[in-house]
């Protein structure tokens, strides 16, 4: 399966962050997280057990909070016994499960890559 990634980096209003985290919590409760930015999206299906890593730092006027959630997605395997080997369908080989669920829309943010915009956002 190919890697799919949607990434957000920038500055948001605190109320936008709260809404984003609430949407994430609701999606996590429903068992499906779909993150979308423009035409790109990634759908995740958390397992019942999730690895959690939290890190909080404060130094020289800058504070930072990081949270990482990770899990392994297990695809249910049907078991059967036969003397015949199954035929491999090249089109379906390595495909993922179809999922649908709530979508977490990535809000428009100020890009932090540019020095001018970064100074404005921090002022």
mmCIF file of C-alpha atoms in Angstrom:
data_model
loop_
_atom_site.group_PDB
_atom_site.id
_atom_site.type_symbol
_atom_site.label_atom_id
_atom_site.label_comp_id
_atom_site.label_asym_id
_atom_site.label_seq_id
_atom_site.Cartn_x
_atom_site.Cartn_y
_atom_site.Cartn_z
ATOM 1 C CA UNK A 1 0.000 0.000 0.000
ATOM 2 C CA UNK A 2 1.328 3.455 -0.852
ATOM 3 C CA UNK A 3 1.864 6.123 1.793
ATOM 4 C CA UNK A 4 -0.804 8.811 2.095
ATOM 5 C CA UNK A 5 -0.124 11.938 4.117
ATOM 6 C CA UNK A 6 -1.857 15.213 4.901
ATOM 7 C CA UNK A 7 0.193 17.682 6.912
ATOM 8 C CA UNK A 8 -0.728 20.950 8.622
ATOM 9 C CA UNK A 9 1.761 23.456 9.948
ATOM 10 C CA UNK A 10 1.015 27.074 10.718
ATOM 11 C CA UNK A 11 -0.716 29.463 13.091
ATOM 12 C CA UNK A 12 -4.393 29.181 14.085
ATOM 13 C CA UNK A 13 -6.691 31.068 16.428
ATOM 14 C CA UNK A 14 -7.166 29.191 19.736
ATOM 15 C CA UNK A 15 -10.889 28.734 18.954
ATOM 16 C CA UNK A 16 -9.970 27.028 15.660
ATOM 17 C CA UNK A 17 -7.610 24.700 17.538
ATOM 18 C CA UNK A 18 -10.358 23.828 20.050
ATOM 19 C CA UNK A 19 -12.812 23.026 17.226
ATOM 20 C CA UNK A 20 -10.168 20.944 15.460
ATOM 21 C CA UNK A 21 -9.436 18.940 18.648
ATOM 22 C CA UNK A 22 -13.167 18.435 19.333
ATOM 23 C CA UNK A 23 -13.634 17.108 15.784
ATOM 24 C CA UNK A 24 -10.668 14.790 16.333
ATOM 25 C CA UNK A 25 -12.100 13.494 19.637
ATOM 26 C CA UNK A 26 -15.535 12.865 18.063
ATOM 27 C CA UNK A 27 -13.975 11.042 15.106
ATOM 28 C CA UNK A 28 -11.824 8.947 17.450
ATOM 29 C CA UNK A 29 -14.943 7.945 19.407
ATOM 30 C CA UNK A 30 -16.629 6.857 16.155
ATOM 31 C CA UNK A 31 -13.593 4.763 15.188
ATOM 32 C CA UNK A 32 -12.764 6.556 11.940
ATOM 33 C CA UNK A 33 -10.688 9.670 11.392
ATOM 34 C CA UNK A 34 -10.679 11.305 7.972
ATOM 35 C CA UNK A 35 -8.299 14.250 7.625
ATOM 36 C CA UNK A 36 -8.773 16.352 4.502
ATOM 37 C CA UNK A 37 -7.009 19.380 3.087
ATOM 38 C CA UNK A 38 -8.246 20.451 -0.326
ATOM 39 C CA UNK A 39 -8.408 17.368 -2.555
ATOM 40 C CA UNK A 40 -6.006 15.352 -0.379
ATOM 41 C CA UNK A 41 -7.305 13.140 2.424
ATOM 42 C CA UNK A 42 -6.229 10.280 4.664
ATOM 43 C CA UNK A 43 -8.702 8.005 6.454
ATOM 44 C CA UNK A 44 -7.514 6.257 9.602
ATOM 45 C CA UNK A 45 -9.228 3.526 11.634
ATOM 46 C CA UNK A 46 -7.815 3.463 15.173
ATOM 47 C CA UNK A 47 -7.501 0.112 16.908
ATOM 48 C CA UNK A 48 -8.927 -0.449 20.393
ATOM 49 C CA UNK A 49 -5.432 -0.025 21.850
ATOM 50 C CA UNK A 50 -3.581 3.184 20.987
ATOM 51 C CA UNK A 51 0.009 4.148 21.815
ATOM 52 C CA UNK A 52 -0.012 7.658 23.283
ATOM 53 C CA UNK A 53 2.952 10.001 23.662
ATOM 54 C CA UNK A 54 2.570 13.434 25.269
ATOM 55 C CA UNK A 55 5.325 16.003 25.646
ATOM 56 C CA UNK A 56 5.073 19.480 27.158
ATOM 57 C CA UNK A 57 7.990 21.933 27.267
ATOM 58 C CA UNK A 58 8.447 25.521 28.365
ATOM 59 C CA UNK A 59 11.648 27.509 27.917
ATOM 60 C CA UNK A 60 12.593 31.113 27.230
ATOM 61 C CA UNK A 61 9.035 32.308 26.644
ATOM 62 C CA UNK A 62 8.119 29.556 24.179
ATOM 63 C CA UNK A 63 5.764 26.804 25.246
ATOM 64 C CA UNK A 64 5.025 23.673 23.284
ATOM 65 C CA UNK A 65 2.597 20.764 23.593
ATOM 66 C CA UNK A 66 2.925 17.665 21.427
ATOM 67 C CA UNK A 67 0.694 14.620 21.281
ATOM 68 C CA UNK A 68 1.228 11.575 19.118
ATOM 69 C CA UNK A 69 -1.252 8.734 18.684
ATOM 70 C CA UNK A 70 -0.234 5.530 16.906
ATOM 71 C CA UNK A 71 -1.729 2.086 16.341
ATOM 72 C CA UNK A 72 -1.500 -0.897 14.054
ATOM 73 C CA UNK A 73 -4.395 -1.488 11.731
ATOM 74 C CA UNK A 74 -5.228 -5.154 11.539
ATOM 75 C CA UNK A 75 -7.115 -6.404 8.516
ATOM 76 C CA UNK A 76 -9.378 -9.314 9.469
ATOM 77 C CA UNK A 77 -8.337 -12.513 7.743
ATOM 78 C CA UNK A 78 -10.869 -15.190 6.861
ATOM 79 C CA UNK A 79 -9.484 -18.653 7.479
ATOM 80 C CA UNK A 80 -10.185 -21.665 5.315
ATOM 81 C CA UNK A 81 -8.487 -24.955 4.578
ATOM 82 C CA UNK A 82 -8.165 -26.224 1.032
ATOM 83 C CA UNK A 83 -5.743 -28.088 -1.210
ATOM 84 C CA UNK A 84 -6.041 -25.321 -3.835
ATOM 85 C CA UNK A 85 -4.095 -22.088 -3.663
ATOM 86 C CA UNK A 86 -6.210 -18.956 -4.117
ATOM 87 C CA UNK A 87 -5.678 -16.842 -7.215
ATOM 88 C CA UNK A 88 -4.140 -13.411 -6.600
ATOM 89 C CA UNK A 89 -5.987 -10.508 -8.145
ATOM 90 C CA UNK A 90 -3.219 -7.993 -8.936
ATOM 91 C CA UNK A 91 -5.703 -5.134 -8.792
ATOM 92 C CA UNK A 92 -6.859 -5.962 -5.236
ATOM 93 C CA UNK A 93 -3.468 -6.997 -3.871
ATOM 94 C CA UNK A 94 -2.548 -4.791 -0.904
ATOM 95 C CA UNK A 95 -5.761 -2.782 -1.061
ATOM 96 C CA UNK A 96 -7.148 -1.256 2.101
ATOM 97 C CA UNK A 97 -10.610 -1.504 3.579
ATOM 98 C CA UNK A 98 -13.201 0.978 2.370
ATOM 99 C CA UNK A 99 -14.195 3.341 5.157
ATOM 100 C CA UNK A 100 -16.443 6.299 5.621
ATOM 101 C CA UNK A 101 -16.921 8.571 8.571
ATOM 102 C CA UNK A 102 -16.667 12.120 9.780
ATOM 103 C CA UNK A 103 -14.170 14.332 8.003
ATOM 104 C CA UNK A 104 -11.809 16.629 9.866
ATOM 105 C CA UNK A 105 -11.348 19.643 7.625
ATOM 106 C CA UNK A 106 -7.923 21.248 7.879
ATOM 107 C CA UNK A 107 -8.529 24.987 8.386
ATOM 108 C CA UNK A 108 -6.694 27.626 6.441
ATOM 109 C CA UNK A 109 -3.622 28.666 8.422
ATOM 110 C CA UNK A 110 -0.879 31.197 8.115
ATOM 111 C CA UNK A 111 2.209 29.542 6.660
ATOM 112 C CA UNK A 112 5.194 29.601 9.027
ATOM 113 C CA UNK A 113 7.786 28.941 6.299
ATOM 114 C CA UNK A 114 8.157 32.579 5.250
ATOM 115 C CA UNK A 115 10.098 34.926 7.531
ATOM 116 C CA UNK A 116 7.754 37.859 6.829
ATOM 117 C CA UNK A 117 4.586 35.927 7.605
ATOM 118 C CA UNK A 118 6.164 34.245 10.621
ATOM 119 C CA UNK A 119 7.089 37.621 12.144
ATOM 120 C CA UNK A 120 3.588 38.945 11.540
ATOM 121 C CA UNK A 121 1.948 35.856 13.035
ATOM 122 C CA UNK A 122 4.069 36.030 16.178
ATOM 123 C CA UNK A 123 3.643 39.793 16.710
#
